[in-house]
């Protein structure tokens, strides 16, 4: 396959501890793609996987010219890895899906058919019919969307999944965003265009790599990337406290000069100082979070670094080292 050949479709997925799923995913998604067109590519982005995911994917690329393996220099995170795959894609349509088989690869055909029901469709995105986990986990998931949508002008559909089929112009629009602190769920919604939801059944196969700590980090990153309302909140709190302080001073003065009653009670003073001190620390923390994001943005460090690209071209297996010349293998 010529590197710059125009394709009907690109299939993009990321790899991290994904070795058990790669071969089955490849077989199933390739079969589905061939039912649509023979003009397609499958892009595996290795996000610094600690297992033999890279080796497994490389073996596929050695035997199939439709397979391209993008190897990142280290682990940059799921969202950055997905963006790397989108930027590397050449297809007129781009199908993004996780490799873990929780979303059926055969859904490619369903998404393709749904996409072409209307001429002006740019995106068909997957929405889970049900959320994984117990009551607490489901409640926390719903709280994530409720909190984000209440604070941000960009609205994200609840239970949205990675799986989606996108037009080339939509993918190019996503590529035009330049921020380093990526929250693709927000960018996907913020880009606009004509987007259609499609409800799908997700097969939950076990423990997720998104720990509670990662989920909290994702929430903080999402909110601070798309909303300044946390900063505005402390402006209103400050104004309210200032007004209450003026009122309290007037009450103390009134009681002193009208009734001769002195203000007393060290306990109430200590409680008030502790409350307002804690509030100040919290507000400084919020401001610091935003400043940290600004600091990361102005450094303009790359969102990811591609170490190698593996692909079979014209019966030759090509290893493209981004920092050196191409080598034939």
GROMACS .gro file of N, CA and C in nm, residues 10-123:
model
  342
   10UNK      N    1  -1.007   0.453   0.746
   10UNK     CA    2  -0.900   0.422   0.841
   10UNK      C    3  -0.963   0.370   0.969
   11UNK      N    4  -0.908   0.263   1.022
   11UNK     CA    5  -0.952   0.207   1.150
   11UNK      C    6  -0.840   0.232   1.250
   12UNK      N    7  -0.870   0.304   1.356
   12UNK     CA    8  -0.767   0.347   1.452
   12UNK      C    9  -0.796   0.288   1.589
   13UNK      N   10  -0.695   0.230   1.652
   13UNK     CA   11  -0.708   0.181   1.788
   13UNK      C   12  -0.575   0.198   1.860
   14UNK      N   13  -0.578   0.193   1.992
   14UNK     CA   14  -0.457   0.212   2.073
   14UNK      C   15  -0.424   0.085   2.150
   15UNK      N   16  -0.297   0.071   2.184
   15UNK     CA   17  -0.250  -0.049   2.253
   15UNK      C   18  -0.185  -0.012   2.386
   16UNK      N   19  -0.235  -0.075   2.492
   16UNK     CA   20  -0.169  -0.068   2.623
   16UNK      C   21  -0.211  -0.192   2.700
   17UNK      N   22  -0.117  -0.281   2.723
   17UNK     CA   23  -0.146  -0.412   2.783
   17UNK      C   24  -0.258  -0.482   2.706
   18UNK      N   25  -0.245  -0.480   2.575
   18UNK     CA   26  -0.353  -0.526   2.486
   18UNK      C   27  -0.321  -0.653   2.411
   19UNK      N   28  -0.209  -0.716   2.440
   19UNK     CA   29  -0.163  -0.831   2.364
   19UNK      C   30  -0.268  -0.942   2.348
   20UNK      N   31  -0.347  -0.975   2.451
   20UNK     CA   32  -0.443  -1.085   2.436
   20UNK      C   33  -0.554  -1.058   2.334
   21UNK      N   34  -0.576  -0.931   2.299
   21UNK     CA   35  -0.690  -0.897   2.215
   21UNK      C   36  -0.652  -0.867   2.069
   22UNK      N   37  -0.525  -0.841   2.041
   22UNK     CA   38  -0.487  -0.781   1.913
   22UNK      C   39  -0.524  -0.869   1.794
   23UNK      N   40  -0.486  -0.997   1.798
   23UNK     CA   41  -0.510  -1.083   1.682
   23UNK      C   42  -0.658  -1.102   1.653
   24UNK      N   43  -0.737  -1.124   1.757
   24UNK     CA   44  -0.881  -1.140   1.736
   24UNK      C   45  -0.942  -1.010   1.686
   25UNK      N   46  -0.899  -0.899   1.743
   25UNK     CA   47  -0.950  -0.770   1.696
   25UNK      C   48  -0.918  -0.750   1.549
   26UNK      N   49  -0.795  -0.778   1.512
   26UNK     CA   50  -0.752  -0.761   1.372
   26UNK      C   51  -0.836  -0.847   1.278
   27UNK      N   52  -0.855  -0.974   1.313
   27UNK     CA   53  -0.933  -1.065   1.227
   27UNK      C   54  -1.076  -1.015   1.210
   28UNK      N   55  -1.137  -0.975   1.319
   28UNK     CA   56  -1.278  -0.937   1.314
   28UNK      C   57  -1.299  -0.802   1.246
   29UNK      N   58  -1.215  -0.705   1.276
   29UNK     CA   59  -1.234  -0.572   1.217
   29UNK      C   60  -1.196  -0.573   1.069
   30UNK      N   61  -1.097  -0.655   1.031
   30UNK     CA   62  -1.058  -0.665   0.890
   30UNK      C   63  -1.171  -0.728   0.809
   31UNK      N   64  -1.231  -0.832   0.863
   31UNK     CA   65  -1.343  -0.897   0.795
   31UNK      C   66  -1.458  -0.799   0.776
   32UNK      N   67  -1.487  -0.720   0.878
   32UNK     CA   68  -1.594  -0.620   0.867
   32UNK      C   69  -1.560  -0.513   0.765
   33UNK      N   70  -1.435  -0.469   0.764
   33UNK     CA   71  -1.394  -0.364   0.670
   33UNK      C   72  -1.406  -0.412   0.526
   34UNK      N   73  -1.370  -0.539   0.501
   34UNK     CA   74  -1.378  -0.593   0.365
   34UNK      C   75  -1.521  -0.604   0.315
   35UNK      N   76  -1.617  -0.610   0.407
   35UNK     CA   77  -1.758  -0.611   0.367
   35UNK      C   78  -1.803  -0.474   0.317
   36UNK      N   79  -1.723  -0.372   0.345
   36UNK     CA   80  -1.755  -0.235   0.303
   36UNK      C   81  -1.671  -0.194   0.183
   37UNK      N   82  -1.540  -0.212   0.195
   37UNK     CA   83  -1.448  -0.170   0.089
   37UNK      C   84  -1.313  -0.237   0.111
   38UNK      N   85  -1.239  -0.255   0.004
   38UNK     CA   86  -1.104  -0.310   0.016
   38UNK      C   87  -1.001  -0.198   0.032
   39UNK      N   88  -1.048  -0.074   0.030
   39UNK     CA   89  -0.960   0.042   0.043
   39UNK      C   90  -0.964   0.092   0.187
   40UNK      N   91  -0.883   0.031   0.272
   40UNK     CA   92  -0.883   0.068   0.413
   40UNK      C   93  -0.745   0.043   0.473
   41UNK      N   94  -0.724   0.095   0.593
   41UNK     CA   95  -0.603   0.070   0.670
   41UNK      C   96  -0.641   0.048   0.815
   42UNK      N   97  -0.561  -0.029   0.885
   42UNK     CA   98  -0.579  -0.052   1.029
   42UNK      C   99  -0.456   0.005   1.099
   43UNK      N  100  -0.477   0.103   1.185
   43UNK     CA  101  -0.367   0.170   1.255
   43UNK      C  102  -0.367   0.130   1.402
   44UNK      N  103  -0.259   0.067   1.445
   44UNK     CA  104  -0.238   0.035   1.586
   44UNK      C  105  -0.139   0.137   1.644
   45UNK      N  106  -0.178   0.206   1.749
   45UNK     CA  107  -0.089   0.301   1.815
   45UNK      C  108  -0.043   0.240   1.947
   46UNK      N  109   0.084   0.207   1.955
   46UNK     CA  110   0.139   0.149   2.078
   46UNK      C  111   0.176   0.260   2.175
   47UNK      N  112   0.101   0.268   2.284
   47UNK     CA  113   0.120   0.376   2.382
   47UNK      C  114   0.212   0.330   2.495
   48UNK      N  115   0.334   0.292   2.459
   48UNK     CA  116   0.430   0.248   2.560
   48UNK      C  117   0.384   0.127   2.637
   49UNK      N  118   0.320   0.033   2.569
   49UNK     CA  119   0.265  -0.085   2.637
   49UNK      C  120   0.375  -0.169   2.701
   50UNK      N  121   0.356  -0.213   2.827
   50UNK     CA  122   0.460  -0.290   2.896
   50UNK      C  123   0.466  -0.437   2.854
   51UNK      N  124   0.363  -0.487   2.784
   51UNK     CA  125   0.364  -0.626   2.740
   51UNK      C  126   0.416  -0.636   2.597
   52UNK      N  127   0.386  -0.746   2.528
   52UNK     CA  128   0.437  -0.764   2.391
   52UNK      C  129   0.337  -0.719   2.286
   53UNK      N  130   0.258  -0.616   2.317
   53UNK     CA  131   0.161  -0.563   2.221
   53UNK      C  132   0.230  -0.514   2.094
   54UNK      N  133   0.342  -0.445   2.109
   54UNK     CA  134   0.413  -0.392   1.992
   54UNK      C  135   0.459  -0.505   1.901
   55UNK      N  136   0.517  -0.609   1.958
   55UNK     CA  137   0.564  -0.722   1.878
   55UNK      C  138   0.449  -0.790   1.805
   56UNK      N  139   0.338  -0.810   1.873
   56UNK     CA  140   0.221  -0.873   1.811
   56UNK      C  141   0.170  -0.791   1.695
   57UNK      N  142   0.160  -0.661   1.714
   57UNK     CA  143   0.112  -0.573   1.607
   57UNK      C  144   0.211  -0.567   1.492
   58UNK      N  145   0.341  -0.565   1.522
   58UNK     CA  146   0.444  -0.562   1.417
   58UNK      C  147   0.435  -0.686   1.328
   59UNK      N  148   0.410  -0.801   1.387
   59UNK     CA  149   0.396  -0.924   1.308
   59UNK      C  150   0.280  -0.914   1.210
   60UNK      N  151   0.173  -0.850   1.253
   60UNK     CA  152   0.059  -0.830   1.162
   60UNK      C  153   0.098  -0.738   1.047
   61UNK      N  154   0.171  -0.632   1.079
   61UNK     CA  155   0.209  -0.535   0.975
   61UNK      C  156   0.308  -0.594   0.875
   62UNK      N  157   0.387  -0.692   0.918
   62UNK     CA  158   0.482  -0.757   0.827
   62UNK      C  159   0.411  -0.841   0.722
   63UNK      N  160   0.290  -0.887   0.755
   63UNK     CA  161   0.218  -0.977   0.665
   63UNK      C  162   0.100  -0.912   0.595
   64UNK      N  163   0.064  -0.793   0.636
   64UNK     CA  164  -0.053  -0.726   0.576
   64UNK      C  165  -0.019  -0.579   0.554
   65UNK      N  166  -0.019  -0.538   0.429
   65UNK     CA  167   0.017  -0.400   0.397
   65UNK      C  168  -0.089  -0.300   0.443
   66UNK      N  169  -0.205  -0.350   0.483
   66UNK     CA  170  -0.310  -0.261   0.531
   66UNK      C  171  -0.291  -0.223   0.678
   67UNK      N  172  -0.196  -0.287   0.743
   67UNK     CA  173  -0.172  -0.263   0.886
   67UNK      C  174  -0.054  -0.168   0.903
   68UNK      N  175  -0.075  -0.065   0.980
   68UNK     CA  176   0.031   0.030   1.014
   68UNK      C  177   0.042   0.037   1.167
   69UNK      N  178   0.163   0.028   1.217
   69UNK     CA  179   0.186   0.034   1.362
   69UNK      C  180   0.261   0.163   1.393
   70UNK      N  181   0.200   0.247   1.474
   70UNK     CA  182   0.262   0.372   1.518
   70UNK      C  183   0.312   0.350   1.661
   71UNK      N  184   0.441   0.354   1.679
   71UNK     CA  185   0.501   0.328   1.810
   71UNK      C  186   0.542   0.458   1.876
   72UNK      N  187   0.476   0.493   1.987
   72UNK     CA  188   0.512   0.613   2.061
   72UNK      C  189   0.635   0.587   2.146
   73UNK      N  190   0.712   0.691   2.172
   73UNK     CA  191   0.840   0.675   2.242
   73UNK      C  192   0.823   0.636   2.389
   74UNK      N  193   0.705   0.660   2.445
   74UNK     CA  194   0.673   0.621   2.582
   74UNK      C  195   0.522   0.625   2.597
   75UNK      N  196   0.475   0.604   2.718
   75UNK     CA  197   0.332   0.613   2.745
   75UNK      C  198   0.292   0.760   2.760
   76UNK      N  199   0.205   0.805   2.670
   76UNK     CA  200   0.157   0.943   2.673
   76UNK      C  201   0.011   0.953   2.717
   77UNK      N  202  -0.054   0.842   2.742
   77UNK     CA  203  -0.193   0.844   2.784
   77UNK      C  204  -0.288   0.812   2.669
   78UNK      N  205  -0.404   0.761   2.706
   78UNK     CA  206  -0.501   0.712   2.608
   78UNK      C  207  -0.543   0.819   2.508
   79UNK      N  208  -0.574   0.938   2.557
   79UNK     CA  209  -0.625   1.043   2.469
   79UNK      C  210  -0.519   1.090   2.371
   80UNK      N  211  -0.396   1.104   2.417
   80UNK     CA  212  -0.287   1.145   2.327
   80UNK      C  213  -0.259   1.037   2.223
   81UNK      N  214  -0.268   0.911   2.264
   81UNK     CA  215  -0.245   0.802   2.170
   81UNK      C  216  -0.354   0.798   2.063
   82UNK      N  217  -0.478   0.821   2.103
   82UNK     CA  218  -0.586   0.826   2.005
   82UNK      C  219  -0.564   0.939   1.905
   83UNK      N  220  -0.522   1.055   1.956
   83UNK     CA  221  -0.495   1.168   1.867
   83UNK      C  222  -0.383   1.134   1.769
   84UNK      N  223  -0.280   1.065   1.816
   84UNK     CA  224  -0.170   1.025   1.728
   84UNK      C  225  -0.221   0.940   1.613
   85UNK      N  226  -0.313   0.848   1.644
   85UNK     CA  227  -0.370   0.764   1.540
   85UNK      C  228  -0.455   0.842   1.442
   86UNK      N  229  -0.533   0.936   1.493
   86UNK     CA  230  -0.617   1.018   1.405
   86UNK      C  231  -0.531   1.102   1.310
   87UNK      N  232  -0.422   1.157   1.362
   87UNK     CA  233  -0.335   1.240   1.279
   87UNK      C  234  -0.262   1.157   1.174
   88UNK      N  235  -0.241   1.031   1.202
   88UNK     CA  236  -0.171   0.943   1.108
   88UNK      C  237  -0.264   0.885   1.003
   89UNK      N  238  -0.395   0.893   1.026
   89UNK     CA  239  -0.492   0.829   0.936
   89UNK      C  240  -0.500   0.901   0.802
   90UNK      N  241  -0.532   0.824   0.698
   90UNK     CA  242  -0.543   0.878   0.562
   90UNK      C  243  -0.681   0.858   0.501
   91UNK      N  244  -0.769   0.788   0.570
   91UNK     CA  245  -0.898   0.751   0.513
   91UNK      C  246  -0.996   0.866   0.503
   92UNK      N  247  -1.088   0.854   0.407
   92UNK     CA  248  -1.195   0.952   0.392
   92UNK      C  249  -1.290   0.946   0.511
   93UNK      N  250  -1.302   0.827   0.572
   93UNK     CA  251  -1.375   0.808   0.696
   93UNK      C  252  -1.279   0.744   0.796
   94UNK      N  253  -1.296   0.777   0.923
   94UNK     CA  254  -1.207   0.723   1.027
   94UNK      C  255  -1.292   0.658   1.135
   95UNK      N  256  -1.264   0.532   1.162
   95UNK     CA  257  -1.336   0.455   1.263
   95UNK      C  258  -1.245   0.439   1.384
   96UNK      N  259  -1.283   0.498   1.496
   96UNK     CA  260  -1.206   0.492   1.620
   96UNK      C  261  -1.272   0.394   1.715
   97UNK      N  262  -1.194   0.301   1.769
   97UNK     CA  263  -1.250   0.197   1.855
   97UNK      C  264  -1.140   0.145   1.947
   98UNK      N  265  -1.178   0.102   2.068
   98UNK     CA  266  -1.082   0.040   2.159
   98UNK      C  267  -1.055  -0.103   2.115
   99UNK      N  268  -0.935  -0.152   2.143
   99UNK     CA  269  -0.893  -0.283   2.095
   99UNK      C  270  -0.939  -0.397   2.185
  100UNK      N  271  -0.992  -0.366   2.304
  100UNK     CA  272  -1.017  -0.469   2.405
  100UNK      C  273  -1.142  -0.553   2.380
  101UNK      N  274  -1.209  -0.533   2.267
  101UNK     CA  275  -1.325  -0.612   2.225
  101UNK      C  276  -1.449  -0.589   2.311
  102UNK      N  277  -1.444  -0.491   2.400
  102UNK     CA  278  -1.565  -0.457   2.475
  102UNK      C  279  -1.668  -0.393   2.383
  103UNK      N  280  -1.620  -0.327   2.280
  103UNK     CA  281  -1.706  -0.278   2.173
  103UNK      C  282  -1.682  -0.366   2.052
  104UNK      N  283  -1.785  -0.431   2.003
  104UNK     CA  284  -1.771  -0.530   1.896
  104UNK      C  285  -1.712  -0.468   1.769
  105UNK      N  286  -1.603  -0.524   1.715
  105UNK     CA  287  -1.546  -0.473   1.590
  105UNK      C  288  -1.645  -0.476   1.474
  106UNK      N  289  -1.741  -0.571   1.480
  106UNK     CA  290  -1.841  -0.582   1.374
  106UNK      C  291  -1.934  -0.462   1.369
  107UNK      N  292  -1.933  -0.379   1.473
  107UNK     CA  293  -2.015  -0.258   1.472
  107UNK      C  294  -1.972  -0.161   1.363
  108UNK      N  295  -1.854  -0.181   1.308
  108UNK     CA  296  -1.807  -0.096   1.198
  108UNK      C  297  -1.911  -0.089   1.086
  109UNK      N  298  -1.969  -0.204   1.050
  109UNK     CA  299  -2.068  -0.208   0.942
  109UNK      C  300  -2.193  -0.131   0.982
  110UNK      N  301  -2.238  -0.148   1.106
  110UNK     CA  302  -2.357  -0.077   1.153
  110UNK      C  303  -2.334   0.074   1.154
  111UNK      N  304  -2.218   0.114   1.201
  111UNK     CA  305  -2.186   0.257   1.204
  111UNK      C  306  -2.175   0.313   1.063
  112UNK      N  307  -2.117   0.235   0.972
  112UNK     CA  308  -2.104   0.279   0.833
  112UNK      C  309  -2.241   0.300   0.770
  113UNK      N  310  -2.331   0.205   0.792
  113UNK     CA  311  -2.466   0.217   0.736
  113UNK      C  312  -2.541   0.334   0.797
  114UNK      N  313  -2.527   0.353   0.929
  114UNK     CA  314  -2.592   0.465   0.996
  114UNK      C  315  -2.537   0.597   0.945
  115UNK      N  316  -2.409   0.603   0.922
  115UNK     CA  317  -2.343   0.725   0.874
  115UNK      C  318  -2.400   0.767   0.739
  116UNK      N  319  -2.428   0.671   0.653
  116UNK     CA  320  -2.469   0.702   0.516
  116UNK      C  321  -2.620   0.710   0.497
  117UNK      N  322  -2.695   0.707   0.608
  117UNK     CA  323  -2.840   0.727   0.597
  117UNK      C  324  -2.873   0.871   0.558
  118UNK      N  325  -2.787   0.964   0.598
  118UNK     CA  326  -2.806   1.105   0.566
  118UNK      C  327  -2.677   1.159   0.503
  119UNK      N  328  -2.693   1.245   0.405
  119UNK     CA  329  -2.577   1.296   0.331
  119UNK      C  330  -2.488   1.387   0.415
  120UNK      N  331  -2.545   1.459   0.512
  120UNK     CA  332  -2.471   1.561   0.583
  120UNK      C  333  -2.411   1.512   0.716
  121UNK      N  334  -2.415   1.383   0.741
  121UNK     CA  335  -2.361   1.331   0.866
  121UNK      C  336  -2.208   1.339   0.867
  122UNK      N  337  -2.152   1.385   0.978
  122UNK     CA  338  -2.007   1.390   0.995
  122UNK      C  339  -1.957   1.294   1.101
  123UNK      N  340  -2.042   1.259   1.196
  123UNK     CA  341  -2.001   1.170   1.305
  123UNK      C  342  -2.117   1.082   1.347
   0.00000   0.00000   0.00000
